[in-house]
Coordinates of C-alpha atoms in Angstrom, one line a residue:
X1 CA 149.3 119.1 93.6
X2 CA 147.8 116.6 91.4
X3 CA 150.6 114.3 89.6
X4 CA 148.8 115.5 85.8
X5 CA 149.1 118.9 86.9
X6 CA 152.8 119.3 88.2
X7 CA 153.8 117.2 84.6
X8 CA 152.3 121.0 83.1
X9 CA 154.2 122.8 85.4
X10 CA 157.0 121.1 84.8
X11 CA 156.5 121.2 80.3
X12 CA 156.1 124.8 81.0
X13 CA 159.3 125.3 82.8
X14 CA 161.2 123.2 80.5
X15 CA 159.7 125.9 77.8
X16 CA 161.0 128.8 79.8
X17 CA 164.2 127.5 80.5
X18 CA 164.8 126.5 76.9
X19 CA 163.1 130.4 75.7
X20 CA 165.2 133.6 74.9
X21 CA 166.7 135.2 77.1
X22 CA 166.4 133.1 79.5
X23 CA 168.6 130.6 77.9
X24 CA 171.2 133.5 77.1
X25 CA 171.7 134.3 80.8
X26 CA 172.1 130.3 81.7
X27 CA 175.5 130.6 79.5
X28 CA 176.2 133.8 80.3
X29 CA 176.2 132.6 84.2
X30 CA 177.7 129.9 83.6
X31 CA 181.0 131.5 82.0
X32 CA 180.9 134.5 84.6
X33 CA 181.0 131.6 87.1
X34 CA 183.8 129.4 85.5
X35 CA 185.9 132.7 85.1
X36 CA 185.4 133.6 89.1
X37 CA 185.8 130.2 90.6
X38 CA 189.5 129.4 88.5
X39 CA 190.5 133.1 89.9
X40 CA 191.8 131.8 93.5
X41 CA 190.1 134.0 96.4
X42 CA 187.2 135.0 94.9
X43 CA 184.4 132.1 94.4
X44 CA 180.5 131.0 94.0
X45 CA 179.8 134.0 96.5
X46 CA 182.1 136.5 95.7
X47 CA 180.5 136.3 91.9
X48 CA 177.1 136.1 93.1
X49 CA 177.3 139.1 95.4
X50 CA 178.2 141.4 92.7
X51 CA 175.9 139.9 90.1
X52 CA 172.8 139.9 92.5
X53 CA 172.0 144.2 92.2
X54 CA 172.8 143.9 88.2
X55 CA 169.7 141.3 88.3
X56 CA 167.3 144.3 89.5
X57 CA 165.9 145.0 85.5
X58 CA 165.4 141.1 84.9
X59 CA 162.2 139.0 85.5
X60 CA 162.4 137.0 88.8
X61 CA 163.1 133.8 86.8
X62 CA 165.9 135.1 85.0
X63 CA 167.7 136.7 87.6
X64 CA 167.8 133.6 89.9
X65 CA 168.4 131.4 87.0
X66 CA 171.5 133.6 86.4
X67 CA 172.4 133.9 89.9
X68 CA 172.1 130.0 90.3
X69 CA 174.4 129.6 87.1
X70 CA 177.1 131.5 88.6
X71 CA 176.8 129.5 91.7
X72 CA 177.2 126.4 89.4
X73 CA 179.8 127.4 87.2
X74 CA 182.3 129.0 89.6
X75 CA 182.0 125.3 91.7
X76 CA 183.2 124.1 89.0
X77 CA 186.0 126.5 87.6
X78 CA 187.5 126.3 91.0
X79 CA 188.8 122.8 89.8
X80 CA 190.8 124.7 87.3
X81 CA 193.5 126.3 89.7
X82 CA 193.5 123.7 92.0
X83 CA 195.0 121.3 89.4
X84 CA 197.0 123.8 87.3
X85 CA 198.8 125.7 90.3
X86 CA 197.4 124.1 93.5
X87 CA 196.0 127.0 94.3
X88 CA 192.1 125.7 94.9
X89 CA 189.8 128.9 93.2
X90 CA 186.9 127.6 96.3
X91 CA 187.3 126.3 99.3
X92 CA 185.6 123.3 98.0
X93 CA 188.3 122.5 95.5
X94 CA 190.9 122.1 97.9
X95 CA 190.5 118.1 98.0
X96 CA 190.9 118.8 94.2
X97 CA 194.9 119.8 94.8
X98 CA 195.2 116.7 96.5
X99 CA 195.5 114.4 93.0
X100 CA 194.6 116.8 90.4
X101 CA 197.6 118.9 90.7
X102 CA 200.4 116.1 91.3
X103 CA 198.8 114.6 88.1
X104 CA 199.3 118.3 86.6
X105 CA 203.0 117.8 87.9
X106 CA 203.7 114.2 85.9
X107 CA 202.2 115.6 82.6
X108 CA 198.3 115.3 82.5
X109 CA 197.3 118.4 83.0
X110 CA 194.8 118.0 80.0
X111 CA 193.8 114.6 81.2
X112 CA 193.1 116.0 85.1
X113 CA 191.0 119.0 83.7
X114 CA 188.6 116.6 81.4
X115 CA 188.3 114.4 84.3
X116 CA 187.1 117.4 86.4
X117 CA 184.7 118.8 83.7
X118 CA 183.1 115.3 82.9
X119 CA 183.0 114.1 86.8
X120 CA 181.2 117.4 87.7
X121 CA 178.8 117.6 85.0
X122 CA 177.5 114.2 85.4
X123 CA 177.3 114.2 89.5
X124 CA 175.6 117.6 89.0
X125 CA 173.3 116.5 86.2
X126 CA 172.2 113.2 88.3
X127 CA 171.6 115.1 91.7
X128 CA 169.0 117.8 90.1
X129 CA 167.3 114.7 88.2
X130 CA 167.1 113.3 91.5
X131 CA 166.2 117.0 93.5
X132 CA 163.5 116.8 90.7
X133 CA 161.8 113.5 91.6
X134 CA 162.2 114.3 95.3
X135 CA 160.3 117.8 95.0
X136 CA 156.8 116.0 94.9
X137 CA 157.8 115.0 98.5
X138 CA 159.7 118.4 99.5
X139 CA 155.9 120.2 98.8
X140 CA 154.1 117.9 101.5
X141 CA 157.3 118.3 104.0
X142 CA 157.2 122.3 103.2
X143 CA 153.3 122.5 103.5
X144 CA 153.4 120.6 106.9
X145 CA 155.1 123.7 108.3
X146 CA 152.9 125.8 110.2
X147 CA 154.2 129.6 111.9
X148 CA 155.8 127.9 115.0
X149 CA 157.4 124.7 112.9
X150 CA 158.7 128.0 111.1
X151 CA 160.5 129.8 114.1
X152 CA 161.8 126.4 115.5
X153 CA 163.2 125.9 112.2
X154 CA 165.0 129.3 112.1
X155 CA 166.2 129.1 115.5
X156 CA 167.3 125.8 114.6
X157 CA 169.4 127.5 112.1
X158 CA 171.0 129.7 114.2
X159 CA 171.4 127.0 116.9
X160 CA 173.8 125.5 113.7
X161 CA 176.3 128.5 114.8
X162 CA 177.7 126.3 117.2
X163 CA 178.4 123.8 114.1
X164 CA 179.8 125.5 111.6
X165 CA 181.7 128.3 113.8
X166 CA 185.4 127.0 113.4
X167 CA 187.5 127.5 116.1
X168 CA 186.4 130.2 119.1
X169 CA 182.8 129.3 120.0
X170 CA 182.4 132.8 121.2
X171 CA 183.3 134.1 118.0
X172 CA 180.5 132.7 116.2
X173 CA 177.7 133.4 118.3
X174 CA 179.2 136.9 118.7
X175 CA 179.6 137.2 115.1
X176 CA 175.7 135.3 114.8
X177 CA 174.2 138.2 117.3
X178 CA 175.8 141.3 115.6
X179 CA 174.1 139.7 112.4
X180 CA 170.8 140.0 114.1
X181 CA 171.5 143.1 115.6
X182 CA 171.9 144.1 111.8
X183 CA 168.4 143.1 111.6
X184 CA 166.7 144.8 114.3
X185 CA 167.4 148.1 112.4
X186 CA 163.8 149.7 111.0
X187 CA 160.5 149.0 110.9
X188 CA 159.4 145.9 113.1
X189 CA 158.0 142.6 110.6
X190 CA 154.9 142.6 112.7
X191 CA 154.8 146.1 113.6
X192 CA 154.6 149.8 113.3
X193 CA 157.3 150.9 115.3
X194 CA 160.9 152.0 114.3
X195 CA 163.5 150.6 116.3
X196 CA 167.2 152.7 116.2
X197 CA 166.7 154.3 113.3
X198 CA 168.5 157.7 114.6
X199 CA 165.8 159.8 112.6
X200 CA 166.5 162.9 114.5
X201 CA 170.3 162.2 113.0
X202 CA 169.4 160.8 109.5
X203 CA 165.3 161.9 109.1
X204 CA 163.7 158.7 107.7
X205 CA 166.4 156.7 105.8
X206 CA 166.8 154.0 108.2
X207 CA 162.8 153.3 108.8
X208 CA 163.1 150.8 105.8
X209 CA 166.0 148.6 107.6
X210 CA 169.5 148.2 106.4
X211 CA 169.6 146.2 103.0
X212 CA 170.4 142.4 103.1
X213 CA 171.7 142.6 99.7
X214 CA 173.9 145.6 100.3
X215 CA 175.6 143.7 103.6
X216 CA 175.8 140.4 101.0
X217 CA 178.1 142.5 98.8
X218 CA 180.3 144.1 101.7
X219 CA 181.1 140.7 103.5
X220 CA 182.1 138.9 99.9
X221 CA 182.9 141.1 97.4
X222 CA 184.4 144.3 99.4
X223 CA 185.8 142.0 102.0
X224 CA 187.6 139.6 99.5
X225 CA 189.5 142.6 97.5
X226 CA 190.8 144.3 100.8
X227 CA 192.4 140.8 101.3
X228 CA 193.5 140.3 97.3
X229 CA 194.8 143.9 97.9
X230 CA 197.9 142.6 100.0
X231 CA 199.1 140.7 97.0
X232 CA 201.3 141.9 94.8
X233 CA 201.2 140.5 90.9
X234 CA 198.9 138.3 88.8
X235 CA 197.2 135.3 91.1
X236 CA 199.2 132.9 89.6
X237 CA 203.1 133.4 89.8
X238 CA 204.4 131.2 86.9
X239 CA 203.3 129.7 84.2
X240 CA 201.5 126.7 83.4
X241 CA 202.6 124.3 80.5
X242 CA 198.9 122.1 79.8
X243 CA 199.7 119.1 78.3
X244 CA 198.2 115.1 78.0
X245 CA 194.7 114.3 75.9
X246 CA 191.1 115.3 76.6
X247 CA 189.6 111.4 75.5
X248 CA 191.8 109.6 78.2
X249 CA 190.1 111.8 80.9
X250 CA 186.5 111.0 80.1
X251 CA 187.1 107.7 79.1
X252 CA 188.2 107.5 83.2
X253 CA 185.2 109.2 84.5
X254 CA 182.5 106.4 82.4
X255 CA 185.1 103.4 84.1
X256 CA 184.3 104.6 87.5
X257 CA 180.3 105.3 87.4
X258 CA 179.8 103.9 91.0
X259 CA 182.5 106.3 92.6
X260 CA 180.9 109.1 90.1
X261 CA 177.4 108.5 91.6
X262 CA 178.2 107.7 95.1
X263 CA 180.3 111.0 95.2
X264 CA 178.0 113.1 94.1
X265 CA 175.1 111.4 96.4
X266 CA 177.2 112.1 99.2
X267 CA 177.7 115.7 98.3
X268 CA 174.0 116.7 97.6
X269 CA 173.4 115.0 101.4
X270 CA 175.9 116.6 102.9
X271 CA 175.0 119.8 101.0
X272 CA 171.5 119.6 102.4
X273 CA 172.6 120.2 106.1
X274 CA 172.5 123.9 106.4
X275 CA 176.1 124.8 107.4
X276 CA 178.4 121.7 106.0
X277 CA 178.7 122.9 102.7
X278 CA 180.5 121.9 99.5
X279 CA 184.3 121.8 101.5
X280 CA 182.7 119.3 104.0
X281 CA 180.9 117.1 101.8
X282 CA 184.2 117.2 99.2
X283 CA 186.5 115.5 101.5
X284 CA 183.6 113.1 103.2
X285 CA 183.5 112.1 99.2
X286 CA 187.1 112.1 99.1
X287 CA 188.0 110.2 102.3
X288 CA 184.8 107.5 101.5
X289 CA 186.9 106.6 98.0
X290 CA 190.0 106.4 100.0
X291 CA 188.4 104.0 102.6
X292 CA 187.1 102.1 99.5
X293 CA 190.0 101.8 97.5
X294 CA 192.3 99.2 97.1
X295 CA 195.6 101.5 96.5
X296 CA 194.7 103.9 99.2
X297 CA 198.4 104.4 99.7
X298 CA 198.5 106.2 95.8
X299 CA 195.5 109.0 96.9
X300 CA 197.3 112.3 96.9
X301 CA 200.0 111.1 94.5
X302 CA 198.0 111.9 91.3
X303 CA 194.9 109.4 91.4
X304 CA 192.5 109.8 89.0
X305 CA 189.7 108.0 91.3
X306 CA 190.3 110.7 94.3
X307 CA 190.0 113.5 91.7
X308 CA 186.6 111.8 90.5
X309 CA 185.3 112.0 93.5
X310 CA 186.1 115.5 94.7
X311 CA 184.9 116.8 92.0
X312 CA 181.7 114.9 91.9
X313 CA 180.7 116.0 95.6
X314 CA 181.8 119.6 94.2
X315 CA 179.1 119.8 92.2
X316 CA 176.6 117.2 93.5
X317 CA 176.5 119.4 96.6
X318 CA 174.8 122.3 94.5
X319 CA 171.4 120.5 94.4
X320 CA 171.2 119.8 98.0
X321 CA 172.6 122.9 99.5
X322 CA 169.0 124.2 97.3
X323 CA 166.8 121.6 99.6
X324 CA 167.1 123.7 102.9
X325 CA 167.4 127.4 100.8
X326 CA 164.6 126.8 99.1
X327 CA 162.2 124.8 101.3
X328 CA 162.6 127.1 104.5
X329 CA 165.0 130.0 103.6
X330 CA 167.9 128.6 105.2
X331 CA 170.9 128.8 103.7
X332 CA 173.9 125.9 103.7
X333 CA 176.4 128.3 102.6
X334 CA 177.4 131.2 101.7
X335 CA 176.6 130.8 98.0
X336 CA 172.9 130.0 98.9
X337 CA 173.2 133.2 101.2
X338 CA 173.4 135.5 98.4
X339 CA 171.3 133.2 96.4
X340 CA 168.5 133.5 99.3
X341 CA 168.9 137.4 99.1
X342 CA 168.4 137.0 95.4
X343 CA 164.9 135.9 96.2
X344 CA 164.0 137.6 98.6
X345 CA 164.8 141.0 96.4
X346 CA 162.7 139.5 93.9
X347 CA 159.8 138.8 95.8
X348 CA 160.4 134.9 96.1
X349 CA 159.8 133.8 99.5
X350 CA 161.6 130.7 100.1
X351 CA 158.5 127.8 101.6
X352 CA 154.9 127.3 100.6
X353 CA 155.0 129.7 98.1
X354 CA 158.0 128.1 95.8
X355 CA 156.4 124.9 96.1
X356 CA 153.0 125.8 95.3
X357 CA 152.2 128.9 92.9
X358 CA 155.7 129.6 92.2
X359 CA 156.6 125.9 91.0
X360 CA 157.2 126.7 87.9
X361 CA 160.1 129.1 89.1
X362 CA 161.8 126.1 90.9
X363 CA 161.1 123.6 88.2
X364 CA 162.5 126.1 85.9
X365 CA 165.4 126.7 88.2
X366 CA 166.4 123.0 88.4
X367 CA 166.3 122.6 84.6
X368 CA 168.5 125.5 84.2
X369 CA 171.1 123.5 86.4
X370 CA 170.5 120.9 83.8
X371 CA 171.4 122.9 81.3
X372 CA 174.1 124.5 82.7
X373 CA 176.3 120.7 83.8
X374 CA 175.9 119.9 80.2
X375 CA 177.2 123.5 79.2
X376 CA 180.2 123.0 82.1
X377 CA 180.8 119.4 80.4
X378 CA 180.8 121.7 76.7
X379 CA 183.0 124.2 77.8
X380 CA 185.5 122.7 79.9
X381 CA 186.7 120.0 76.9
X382 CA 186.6 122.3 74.3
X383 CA 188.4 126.0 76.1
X384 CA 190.6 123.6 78.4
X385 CA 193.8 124.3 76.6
X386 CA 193.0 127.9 77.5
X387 CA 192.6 127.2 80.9
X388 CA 195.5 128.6 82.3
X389 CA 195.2 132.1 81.3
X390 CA 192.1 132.4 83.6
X391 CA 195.0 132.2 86.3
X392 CA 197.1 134.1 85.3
X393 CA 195.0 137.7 85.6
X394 CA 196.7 140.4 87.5
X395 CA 194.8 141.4 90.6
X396 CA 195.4 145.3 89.8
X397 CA 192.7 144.5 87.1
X398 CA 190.6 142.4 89.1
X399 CA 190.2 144.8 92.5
X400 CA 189.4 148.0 91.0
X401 CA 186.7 146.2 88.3
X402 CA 184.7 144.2 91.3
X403 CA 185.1 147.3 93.6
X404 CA 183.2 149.3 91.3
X405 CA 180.7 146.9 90.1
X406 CA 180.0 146.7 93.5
X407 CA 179.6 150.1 94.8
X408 CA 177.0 150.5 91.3
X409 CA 175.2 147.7 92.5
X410 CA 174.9 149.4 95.9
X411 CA 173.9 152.8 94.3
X412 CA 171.3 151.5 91.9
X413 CA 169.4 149.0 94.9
X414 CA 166.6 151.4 96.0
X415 CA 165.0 154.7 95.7
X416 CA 167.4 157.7 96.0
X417 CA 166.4 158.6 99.6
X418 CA 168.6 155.1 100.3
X419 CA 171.8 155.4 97.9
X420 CA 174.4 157.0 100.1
X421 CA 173.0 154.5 103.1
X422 CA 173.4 151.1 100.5
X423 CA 177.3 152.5 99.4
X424 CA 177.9 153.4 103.1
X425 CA 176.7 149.9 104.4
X426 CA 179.0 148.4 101.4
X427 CA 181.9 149.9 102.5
X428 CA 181.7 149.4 106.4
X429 CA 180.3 146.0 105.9
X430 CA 183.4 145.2 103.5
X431 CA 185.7 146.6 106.4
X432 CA 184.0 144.5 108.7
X433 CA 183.6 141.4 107.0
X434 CA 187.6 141.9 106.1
X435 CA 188.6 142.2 109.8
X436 CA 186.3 139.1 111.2
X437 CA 188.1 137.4 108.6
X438 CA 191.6 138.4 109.6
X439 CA 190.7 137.5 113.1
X440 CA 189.0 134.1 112.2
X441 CA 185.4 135.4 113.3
X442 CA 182.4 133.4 111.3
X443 CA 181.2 135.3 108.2
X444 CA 178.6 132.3 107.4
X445 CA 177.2 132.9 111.6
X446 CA 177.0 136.4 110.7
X447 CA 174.8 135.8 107.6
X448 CA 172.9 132.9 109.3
X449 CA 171.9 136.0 111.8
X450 CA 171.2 138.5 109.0
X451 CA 169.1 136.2 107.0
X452 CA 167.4 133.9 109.7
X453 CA 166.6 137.3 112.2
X454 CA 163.6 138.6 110.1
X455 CA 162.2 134.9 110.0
X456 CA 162.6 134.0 113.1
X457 CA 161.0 137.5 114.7
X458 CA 157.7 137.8 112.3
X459 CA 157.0 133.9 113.0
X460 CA 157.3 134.3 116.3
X461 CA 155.0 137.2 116.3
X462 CA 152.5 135.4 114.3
X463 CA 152.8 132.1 116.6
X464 CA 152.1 133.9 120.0
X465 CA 148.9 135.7 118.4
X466 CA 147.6 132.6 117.3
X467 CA 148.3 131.1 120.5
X468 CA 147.2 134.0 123.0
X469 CA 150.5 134.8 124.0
X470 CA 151.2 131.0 125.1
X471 CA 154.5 129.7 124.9
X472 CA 153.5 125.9 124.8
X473 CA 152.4 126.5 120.8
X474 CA 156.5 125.4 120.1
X475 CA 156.3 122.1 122.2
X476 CA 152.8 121.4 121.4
X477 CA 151.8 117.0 121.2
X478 CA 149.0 117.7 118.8
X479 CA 152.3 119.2 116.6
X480 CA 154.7 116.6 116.7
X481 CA 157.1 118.3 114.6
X482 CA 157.5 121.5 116.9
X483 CA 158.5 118.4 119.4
X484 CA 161.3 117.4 117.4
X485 CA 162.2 120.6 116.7
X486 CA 162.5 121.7 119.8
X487 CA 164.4 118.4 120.8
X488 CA 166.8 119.1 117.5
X489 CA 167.8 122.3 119.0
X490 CA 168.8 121.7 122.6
X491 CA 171.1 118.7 121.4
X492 CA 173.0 121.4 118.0
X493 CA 173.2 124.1 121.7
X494 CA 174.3 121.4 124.2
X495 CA 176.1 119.2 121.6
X496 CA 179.6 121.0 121.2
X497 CA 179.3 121.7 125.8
X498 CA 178.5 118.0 125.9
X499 CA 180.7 116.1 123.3
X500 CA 183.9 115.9 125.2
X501 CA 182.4 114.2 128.5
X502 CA 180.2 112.0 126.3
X503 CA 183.9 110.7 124.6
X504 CA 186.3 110.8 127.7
X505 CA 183.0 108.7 129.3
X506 CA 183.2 106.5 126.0
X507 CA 186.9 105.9 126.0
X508 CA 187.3 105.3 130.1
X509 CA 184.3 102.5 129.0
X510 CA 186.6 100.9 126.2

């Protein structure tokens, strides 16, 4: 796209983003979010999952902008337990505990939560300046990607099950297949043919597949408050006495710009490898400024430069986990997951299409994360003596609230013929998702199957016709990128088999 032309895509997003409503549902996402990320156990993709069916009456634009501001200001409102109560509201504010809440402890409370507000705000507002300058490039890398560089790249995706599965590498791929078994269910992508859709049991319902958004909101919204349900009493168990100054805080977030910039770098790369993710990249951050420091015996005793640069990667992750979700429908995290099945129920297909007559939608997406770091920065100084109250809601309020937001959602996603299948498929998938939990089996595996299965079988389909059935199209020289591809994936498969002889081989060498 011509460099005169892209500056008028970009004016005209900056218009939409700044236009009513548009603006509207930037703040109202961005307080939905800062409300769900302080509430421990819930999070980004808890929030997003029952937001995503209430998005079904706006324009496309909105809805993802309001999706995406969720996304940003629950990252951020995780901070907020983690320092008052140690009790991180995300899994990426858990390096947050490590000095916020001992500075919490020694009286600066007030000072720790300014620090987290002004660190996040201006890691997250350089990371999308720089996810801006870098799109130019993201087209040409997006546009290079023929049908079979599209397959390798889902399977590539799936071949990350072996990364980010913790723990039993069986679990993951099983919980990865029964993902794509999820999507085998209906009418084949390239095809006529319905495949187990029981219709002499249930007619037609099934002929249209299972809805992605419907197993979204089963796995983290269902699934969450069957867990929340075992505890007894508000989330917080005592209460929290905010005191120190707002200035001192932000005054300590402009001494240390290098650790502010070089957190928040590390996060948005660390956030563009599908399947690291925001907890990853926060203690990569957190651990570099350890290395770095020249006190790194007082980290974890109340430092204000290790809670700088936790919550810098917090939020500087949000812009790259959007590189991979965006440019080839390949989410980092959960978060993007639902954020992914945002688009796709709004007709956005991540690739080509967001990069090319659809740019306006991403420009305008990136701006509204612009918007929203300097509305995070606004909100958390002025409503942080508040703060604590957001922790201190009982979850007989919460369950019941989210359980039937979620179960509307599920009744209002399609035609009637599909309502008593969407609330079914919430329910089971929310038992589901709440036992592979319980017995530590990969929730993100399971959505990389759901989400990557439809890609990977209608680009597969389309490769082989263009090819006449020949297999060689995904290692072809004349496509050097469906060679690295292909070499990519056999090293994520054989990696985890192939890692422990590589290092006993290394140490026996040393």
């Amino acid at each position: 796209m011509p460099f005169a032309e892209t500056i008028s895509v970009f004016i005209e997003a900056v218009g939409i983003a700044f236009s009513w409503p548009t603006f509207g549902w930037i703040i109202v996402g961005i307080l939905l979010g800062i409300v769900i990320g302080a509430l421990p156990g819930l999070g980004p993709s808890l929030g997003m999952a029952i937001m995503l069916p209430l998005t079904l009456p706006l324009e496309p634009v909105n809805a993802i902008i309001l999706l995406v501001s969720v996304y940003s200001g629950a990252m951020y409102g995780g901070a907020i337990a983690a320092i008052l109560i140690n009790a991180p509201g995300t899994a990426a504010a858990a390096a947050t505990t490590f000095d916020g809440y001992p500075m919490s402890r020694s009286g600066d409370a007030m000072k720790a939560l300014s620090i987290s507000a002004t660190a996040s705000s201006i890691a997250g507002f350089f990371t999308v300046i720089t996810l801006i300058l870098l799109s130019p490039v993201l087209v040409e890398i997006v546009l290079a990607f023929g049908s079979p560089e599209r397959f390798l790249i889902a399977l590539l995706g799936l071949a990350m099950i072996t990364v980010i599965a913790r723990g039993s590498m069986v679990k993951g791929i099983t919980a990865g297949m029964f993902g794509l078994l999820i999507t085998s269910v209906g009418t084949a992508p390239m095809a006529i043919t319905p495949r187990y859709t029981f219709q002499d049991q249930f007619g037609f319902v099934l002929v249209e597949g299972i809805a992605f958004v419907a197993v979204l909101i089963g796995l983290f919204a269902i699934a969450e408050m069957f867990k929340l349900a075992g505890e007894k009493g508000g989330i917080s168990q005592s209460d929290t006495v905010l005191s120190g100054s707002v200035i001192p805080g932000i005054r300590t977030v402009f001494s240390y710009p290098g650790t502010v910039l070089k957190s928040g770098y590390i996060g948005m790369a660390i956030g563009s490898i599908p399947g690291a993710g925001s907890t990853v990249s926060t203690f990569v951050a957190y651990g570099e400024a350890v290395r770095s420091a020249k006190d790194p015996e007082t980290y974890g005793k109340g430092n204000e430069v290790g809670l700088i640069a936790a919550e810098s990667s917090n939020n500087g992750t949000i812009g790259g986990s959007l590189i991979p979700t965006l440019s080839f429908g390949i989410p980092g995290s959960a978060a993007t997951a639902v954020l992914l099945g945002g688009l796709v129920m709004h007709g956005l297909r991540p690739g080509p299409t967001l990069f090319g007559e659809e740019l306006v939608t991403t420009y305008s997406l990136f701006i509204a994360l612009l918007i929203g770091n300097v509305l995070i920065l606004t909100v958390g100084l002025l409503l942080v003596t508040r703060a604590s109250a957001i922790t201190r809601v009982d979850t007989d309020y919460i369950i019941p609230i989210i359980i039937v937001l979620a179960l509307v959602g599920a009744f209002a996603l399609r035609g009637t013929g599909q309502n008593w299948l969407d609330v079914s498929t919430v329910v089971l998938l929310g038992i589901i998702g709440y036992y592979m939990k319980k017995f530590d089996y990969s929730i993100i595996a399971f959505v990389l199957g759901v989400v990557l299965g439809p890609i990977a079988e209608q680009n597969l389909d389309r490769s082989l016709q263009l090819s006449d059935g020949s297999w060689l199209v995904f290692f072809n020289p004349d496509r050097p990128l469906t060679i690295i591809l292909s070499i990519l994936i056999v090293i994520m498969v054989l990696g985890p088999s192939i890692k422990p002889y590589v290092t006993n081989a290394l140490n026996r060498g040393s």
